[in-house]
Amino acid sequence: MDKNISLIDSLNDAQRLAVSAPNRSMLILAGAGSGKTRVLVHRIGWQIQVEGLSIHNILAVTFTNKAAKEMRGRIEDLLNISAHSMWIGTFHGIAHRLLRRHAKQAKLPDTFQVMDSDDQLRIIKRLVKSLNIDDTKWPPKQMMWFINAQKDEGIRARHMIEPNDIFQRVQLQIYKAYEAICDRSGLVDFAELLLRAHELLRDNEDVLQFYQDRFKQVHVDEFQDTNTIQYAWLRLLTEGRDNLFVVGDDDQSIYGWRGAKIENLYNFQSHYPNHQVIKLEQNYRSTGNILKSANALIAKNDSRMGKELWTDSGDGELISLYTAFNEQDEAYFVVEKIRKWVADGGLRQDIAILYRSNAQSRQFEEKLMATGTPYRVYGGLRFFERMEVKNALAYLRIMSNHNDDASFERVVNTPTRGVGAKLIDNIRLLARENEISLWQASVELINQNKLTPRAGNALKGFLDLIKRLGEEAKGKELFDKVKLIVEKSGLVEAYKKEKGEKGETRIENLEELANAARLFDFDEDNEENLNELDMFLAHAALESGDMQGDDYEDCVQLMTLHSAKGLEFKLVFLVGLEEGLFPSQQSTDDVGRLEEERRLCYVGITRAMEQLIITHAESRRLYGKETYPRPSRFLKEIPAEFIQEIRIRANVTRPVAAVKKSSSLPQAGTYRLGQRVKHIKFGEGVVLQMEGEGAQERVQINFQNVGLKWLMLSYAKLEVL
Ligand code: ATP
Ligand code: MG
């Protein structure tokens, strides 16, 4: 009995109601930080402990792998059990699991491989080229988005009627050809995982029945961001059972651009007529000032279900706003604040720098690196996405499945072994004409004896190498298999020849890959009967985000606003609040998209527990161009009473002086903040602060090359630029 109490005694009344409600479909609709995820975890605990369900009867879907890991851990702590075999994961992870278990019924080869979007794009590029389609009119990237968008809606090429419009017709042709290649090579992209998993349940009564019986309760976190096919899949699983428990927040729907359907929240209510709605209104995460700012901002959106959050945790500090001169100054400011936080005894892992676009991370990374501050970037170029790692993985893949065309393309001539572009074109042609894989086409070409001896030998050399490696790898541990590839594929020798640090780093990364294989936690009793190698490869494709740096090191977290969903940090920097960046350029003339950007800003603000620092820059180099962006409209939408400006300019009492264009020694008052100057020894820099008067007057300058310096004006020979 005690245990039951511990399940609910740390909850408020509304949360308790949700956790302990009799089994039926439920919607927990509530704003950020109100305990939705906490409720979901405790609900699962309740069902196991009080309702007597086994962990096998539970399915829980989260938005990221990180969230899944955390949830598993929390359930284990709460119940003091092992939840190792519980089905908790992302939609993609769970779909993958289903497809592995039922590959045949899903009409997939046992050896199917998951490919990431990078591989997907390569295939589409090649396909567009081989069909002689003009890639300026039908850009591969846009085609990829088109294909994925169709799949997210559950639409296959064969479902689409032949359009009259030439653009659409060719687009459909590409979709068709792409599907054919994937089928032939046993490749499954991310959108395909979801679509296939849906078709698997839809078309196989026995499979559906099995999982409907097994999963007595189905739980979904961040429900507002499910897309059409994900929701359709959930509906199949819970059909006629009234056992779908979803938590979400319409104000945090931020994946509309990728096919998420906020309407699912409304549809849920009509599809599950017996459901109960519970709203949570108390926020436990943020201080009053942070929460009130977020509330005020999101109130500017018209399309809302409408709810308000309150907190009893006190107002806390005001939100700080810093206007930087440029992006370097912005990064400098942020890193200085971080250093102060750490010097005052704070942990780095409690800090997040959140930005709109991945490209913004570099400035911060450089400054963090320069000051020796450990940090971790989520979602940048992740470990498993690095070129050399992908090359090594491609060897592993093709060893496991010769028909994997994407891997074949990647490594047939990497490192170079004389399989030239023309020969590869021939292989592709034969493959396309006969609808066979590139590997089969190669075998065919060699058998036909039509190749020049040189080309024939080179190609045969590659096939033999893969076969030989496959033989040698048999019965070896995963770690040894990876080592074998790294050593014998020729990759290391090739990278050794690369000049400078790059090659060295690549070799280090390959060693790290072997290391990752050694540490890989293989679940031998996995229900899918996957062998260790296939499991590792799937892990690399699906969970690449989790493999960077040491989980235990105390480091600052850098990520896009999109990947910050669901997380919380004591100190949050929300950077680059500028028109054209955030809100993004494309969204400014579309009300729907602008509202999504505003929700994204709401997500950002509500990640902060204690302190929120917002920055924007007066000038920024963006995509190689100097821009002078206006401050983001979102800044004006936060009431001024919650904001304190920490603009350095505010510390200067003297009026801002006009700039004197002169290379002679400037007089006092010549400088303004942000003034570009040049010093004989230190080079170019920007004036940050001024102090003192007359002979004592000093300026602080941020020099591009040497960083911050205080200089006495009477000595320093500065040239105004
Ligand atoms: P988001 O919308 O950002 O995903 P959420 O609604 O899922 O937020 P949680 O992450 O579950 O919110 O909770 C926010 C924080 O508040 C967590 O640190 C959580 O532990 C804490 N919390 C939630 N409910 C309570 C409670 N009743 N008592 C104390 N702390 C709570
Ligand atoms: Mg949550």
PDB file of C-alpha atoms and ligand atoms in Angstrom, residues 36-38 221-222 247 285 566, ligand 2:
ATOM      1  CA  LYS A  36       2.611  16.017 -18.281  1.00  0.00           C
ATOM      2  CA  THR A  37       5.621  13.766 -18.722  1.00  0.00           C
ATOM      3  CA  ARG A  38       5.716  13.165 -15.008  1.00  0.00           C
ATOM      4  CA  ASP A 221       4.052  11.941 -24.915  1.00  0.00           C
ATOM      5  CA  GLU A 222       4.115  15.163 -27.002  1.00  0.00           C
ATOM      6  CA  VAL A 247      -0.416  14.017 -23.171  1.00  0.00           C
ATOM      7  CA  ARG A 285       9.439  24.340 -13.713  1.00  0.00           C
ATOM      8  CA  GLY A 566      10.447  18.392 -23.232  1.00  0.00           C
TER       9      GLY A 566
HETATM   10 MG    MG B   2       7.046  16.769 -21.199  1.00  0.00          MG
END
